């Protein structure tokens, strides 16, 4: 599991409430990613980080923000959750440096339901 | 046209069969190709990783990349019930030093019956 944990593993919340998901890694990897997985869409990148305080947007970043104040933690925040953000969220890391950025390893996922 | 196309299946085969899973893509900049296996309610697990064209073999699994046709395949020999899962293809073009986004297919669901 590449030393990745995600919390919470399951969450049910209401529309309009803020939600923060946490990804924690124990192996000091520089690159971390947040994806969402939806039926009919597959996995899509939300945001990624290439170091402490260094983040960038992915394909579906609207409505999400991220923060990385420590190497081991990458937080995903839904400022005001909407039903369209009901999904399974996966954190991933890249274990190697260039040119193997693409070997990404995934955490166990967080299943989020927004009512 | 989607960047990556993958037949969702489901694909059902008997134990011991050879399985062929495929993806096509449209972006000629893709250079890195991966196959992930995902069991129900679990995270994707990296199975195979290849760069550019050619074949790569790992045990019962063989990955093939044909960049001229924009087509990649994963073959599973002597399939086992434990191979029953969803298989995701993924690909990317290296993007400087800031890491890179993987573009995923939607996945093919495979069921191997004993």
Coordinates of C-alpha atoms in Angstrom, one line a residue:
Chain A
X1 CA 0.0 0.0 0.0
X2 CA 3.1 2.2 -0.3
X3 CA 2.6 3.5 3.2
X4 CA -0.4 5.6 2.4
X5 CA -3.4 6.0 4.7
X6 CA -6.5 8.0 4.1
X7 CA -9.0 9.4 6.7
X8 CA -11.8 9.2 7.1
X9 CA -12.5 6.1 5.1
X10 CA -16.2 6.8 4.9
X11 CA -18.1 10.1 5.4
X12 CA -21.7 11.2 4.9
X13 CA -22.3 14.9 5.0
X14 CA -24.8 17.5 4.0
X15 CA -24.8 19.9 1.1
X16 CA -23.1 23.2 2.0
X17 CA -20.9 21.8 4.8
X18 CA -17.1 22.0 4.6
X19 CA -15.2 18.6 4.4
X20 CA -11.5 17.9 4.7
X21 CA -10.0 14.6 3.6
X22 CA -6.5 13.6 4.8
X23 CA -3.8 11.6 3.0
X24 CA -0.9 10.6 5.1
X25 CA 2.3 8.9 3.9
X26 CA 5.2 7.5 5.9
X27 CA 8.0 7.3 3.3
X28 CA 8.9 10.9 2.6
X29 CA 7.7 10.9 -1.0
X30 CA 7.8 14.3 -2.7
X31 CA 4.9 14.0 -5.1
X32 CA 1.3 13.4 -3.9
X33 CA -2.0 13.5 -5.8
X34 CA -5.7 13.5 -5.2
X35 CA -8.1 11.7 -7.7
X36 CA -11.8 11.1 -7.7
X37 CA -13.4 8.0 -9.2
X38 CA -16.9 8.0 -10.6
X39 CA -18.9 5.5 -12.6
X40 CA -18.7 6.5 -16.3
X41 CA -15.7 8.8 -15.8
X42 CA -13.0 6.7 -14.3
X43 CA -10.2 8.3 -12.2
X44 CA -9.6 12.0 -12.7
X45 CA -7.0 14.2 -11.1
X46 CA -8.2 16.9 -8.8
X47 CA -4.9 18.5 -7.5
X48 CA -1.4 17.4 -7.0
X49 CA 1.6 18.5 -4.9
X50 CA 5.3 18.5 -5.8
X51 CA 6.6 19.6 -2.4
X52 CA 5.7 21.3 0.9
X53 CA 3.5 24.3 0.0
X54 CA 3.8 23.5 -3.7
X55 CA 0.5 22.5 -5.3
X56 CA -1.2 22.7 -8.7
X57 CA -4.5 22.0 -10.3
X58 CA -5.6 19.0 -12.1
X59 CA -8.5 18.3 -14.5
X60 CA -11.4 18.7 -12.1
X61 CA -10.2 21.2 -9.5
X62 CA -13.3 23.4 -9.3
X63 CA -14.8 23.3 -5.8
X64 CA -11.7 21.8 -4.2
X65 CA -8.6 23.2 -2.5
X66 CA -5.6 21.5 -1.1
X67 CA -2.8 22.2 1.4
X68 CA 0.5 20.6 2.2
X69 CA 2.3 22.0 5.2
X70 CA 4.2 18.9 5.9
X71 CA 5.8 16.3 3.6
X72 CA 3.7 13.5 5.0
X73 CA 0.3 15.1 4.8
X74 CA -1.8 16.2 1.8
X75 CA -5.2 17.6 2.7
X76 CA -8.2 18.0 0.3
X77 CA -10.9 20.4 1.3
X78 CA -14.4 20.8 -0.2
X79 CA -15.2 24.3 1.0
X80 CA -19.0 23.8 0.5
X81 CA -19.9 20.3 -0.4
X82 CA -22.3 19.6 -3.2
X83 CA -24.1 16.4 -4.3
X84 CA -21.9 16.3 -7.4
X85 CA -18.9 15.8 -5.2
X86 CA -20.3 12.4 -4.0
X87 CA -17.5 10.1 -5.1
X88 CA -14.6 7.9 -4.0
X89 CA -11.5 9.9 -3.4
X90 CA -8.0 8.4 -3.8
X91 CA -4.7 9.8 -2.8
X92 CA -1.6 8.7 -4.7
X93 CA 2.1 9.1 -4.4
X94 CA 5.0 8.8 -6.8
X95 CA 7.7 6.7 -5.2
X96 CA 10.5 7.5 -7.6
X97 CA 12.1 10.6 -9.1
X98 CA 12.5 11.4 -12.8
X99 CA 11.8 9.8 -15.2
X100 CA 9.5 7.5 -13.2
X101 CA 7.0 10.1 -12.0
X102 CA 4.3 8.0 -13.6
X103 CA 4.6 5.0 -11.3
X104 CA 1.9 6.2 -9.0
X105 CA 0.7 4.1 -6.0
X106 CA -2.7 4.6 -4.5
X107 CA -4.2 4.7 -1.1
X108 CA -7.3 2.8 0.0
X109 CA -9.7 5.6 -0.8
X110 CA -12.4 7.6 1.0
X111 CA -16.0 7.1 0.1
X112 CA -17.8 10.5 0.4
X113 CA -21.6 10.9 0.2
X114 CA -23.0 14.4 0.1
X115 CA -26.8 14.4 0.8
Chain B
X1 CA -13.3 11.5 -28.9
X2 CA -12.1 10.6 -25.4
X3 CA -8.4 10.6 -24.8
X4 CA -8.4 7.0 -23.6
X5 CA -11.0 4.5 -24.6
X6 CA -11.5 1.2 -22.8
X7 CA -14.3 -1.4 -23.2
X8 CA -16.0 -1.7 -19.8
X9 CA -17.0 -5.3 -20.4
X10 CA -17.9 -7.2 -18.3
X11 CA -15.7 -9.9 -19.6
X12 CA -16.3 -13.4 -18.3
X13 CA -13.8 -16.3 -18.9
X14 CA -13.2 -19.8 -17.4
X15 CA -10.2 -20.5 -15.2
X16 CA -7.1 -21.1 -17.3
X17 CA -8.2 -19.0 -20.2
X18 CA -6.0 -16.3 -21.8
X19 CA -7.4 -12.9 -21.3
X20 CA -6.8 -9.9 -23.6
X21 CA -7.6 -6.4 -22.3
X22 CA -7.2 -3.4 -24.5
X23 CA -7.1 0.4 -24.6
X24 CA -6.9 2.9 -27.5
X25 CA -5.8 6.5 -27.1
X26 CA -5.7 9.6 -29.2
X27 CA -2.9 11.7 -27.8
X28 CA 0.4 10.9 -29.6
X29 CA 2.3 12.6 -26.8
X30 CA 1.7 9.8 -24.4
X31 CA 4.9 7.9 -23.7
X32 CA 4.2 6.0 -20.4
X33 CA 1.7 3.3 -20.2
X34 CA 0.4 1.5 -17.1
X35 CA -2.1 -1.2 -16.1
X36 CA -3.7 -1.1 -12.7
X37 CA -5.8 -3.8 -11.1
X38 CA -8.6 -2.7 -8.7
X39 CA -10.5 -5.1 -6.5
X40 CA -14.0 -4.0 -5.3
X41 CA -13.8 -1.2 -2.8
X42 CA -10.0 -1.1 -2.9
X43 CA -7.5 1.3 -4.3
X44 CA -5.9 0.7 -7.7
X45 CA -2.8 -1.5 -7.6
X46 CA 0.0 -0.9 -10.2
X47 CA 0.5 -4.1 -12.3
X48 CA 2.6 -3.1 -15.2
X49 CA 4.5 -0.1 -16.3
X50 CA 6.0 0.4 -19.8
X51 CA 7.7 3.2 -21.6
X52 CA 7.2 3.8 -25.4
X53 CA 6.5 0.8 -27.6
X54 CA 7.2 -2.9 -27.1
X55 CA 6.4 -5.7 -24.8
X56 CA 7.0 -6.3 -21.1
X57 CA 6.4 -9.6 -19.3
X58 CA 5.9 -10.2 -15.6
X59 CA 4.9 -13.7 -14.6
X60 CA 1.5 -14.4 -16.1
X61 CA 1.1 -10.8 -17.3
X62 CA 2.3 -9.3 -20.6
X63 CA 1.9 -5.7 -21.5
X64 CA 2.1 -4.6 -25.2
X65 CA 2.3 -1.0 -26.5
X66 CA 1.9 -0.2 -30.2
X67 CA 2.4 3.6 -30.5
X68 CA 1.9 3.6 -34.3
X69 CA -1.7 2.3 -33.8
X70 CA -2.2 4.1 -30.4
X71 CA -3.2 0.8 -28.9
X72 CA -2.1 -1.0 -25.7
X73 CA -2.9 -4.4 -24.4
X74 CA -2.6 -6.5 -21.3
X75 CA -2.6 -10.3 -21.6
X76 CA -3.2 -12.6 -18.7
X77 CA -2.2 -16.2 -19.2
X78 CA -3.7 -19.1 -17.2
X79 CA -6.3 -16.8 -15.6
X80 CA -7.3 -17.5 -12.0
X81 CA -10.4 -16.6 -10.0
X82 CA -8.2 -14.3 -8.0
X83 CA -7.7 -12.2 -11.2
X84 CA -11.4 -11.2 -11.1
X85 CA -11.2 -7.4 -10.7
X86 CA -11.5 -4.2 -12.7
X87 CA -8.4 -3.5 -14.9
X88 CA -7.6 0.1 -15.6
X89 CA -5.3 1.4 -18.3
X90 CA -3.5 4.6 -17.7
X91 CA -1.1 6.7 -19.6
X92 CA 0.8 10.0 -19.5
X93 CA 3.2 12.4 -21.2
X94 CA 6.1 13.5 -18.9
X95 CA 5.4 17.0 -17.7
X96 CA 8.5 18.7 -16.6
X97 CA 9.5 18.4 -13.0
X98 CA 6.1 18.9 -11.4
X99 CA 4.9 15.3 -11.7
X100 CA 2.4 14.3 -14.1
X101 CA -1.3 13.4 -14.3
X102 CA -2.3 10.0 -15.3
X103 CA -5.1 9.7 -17.8
X104 CA -7.2 6.7 -17.1
X105 CA -9.5 4.5 -19.1
X106 CA -12.8 3.7 -17.4
X107 CA -11.8 0.2 -16.6
X108 CA -12.7 -3.3 -17.8
X109 CA -14.4 -5.7 -15.3
X110 CA -13.1 -9.2 -15.5
X111 CA -14.7 -12.3 -14.0
X112 CA -12.8 -15.6 -14.0
X113 CA -14.9 -18.6 -13.0
X114 CA -13.6 -21.8 -11.5

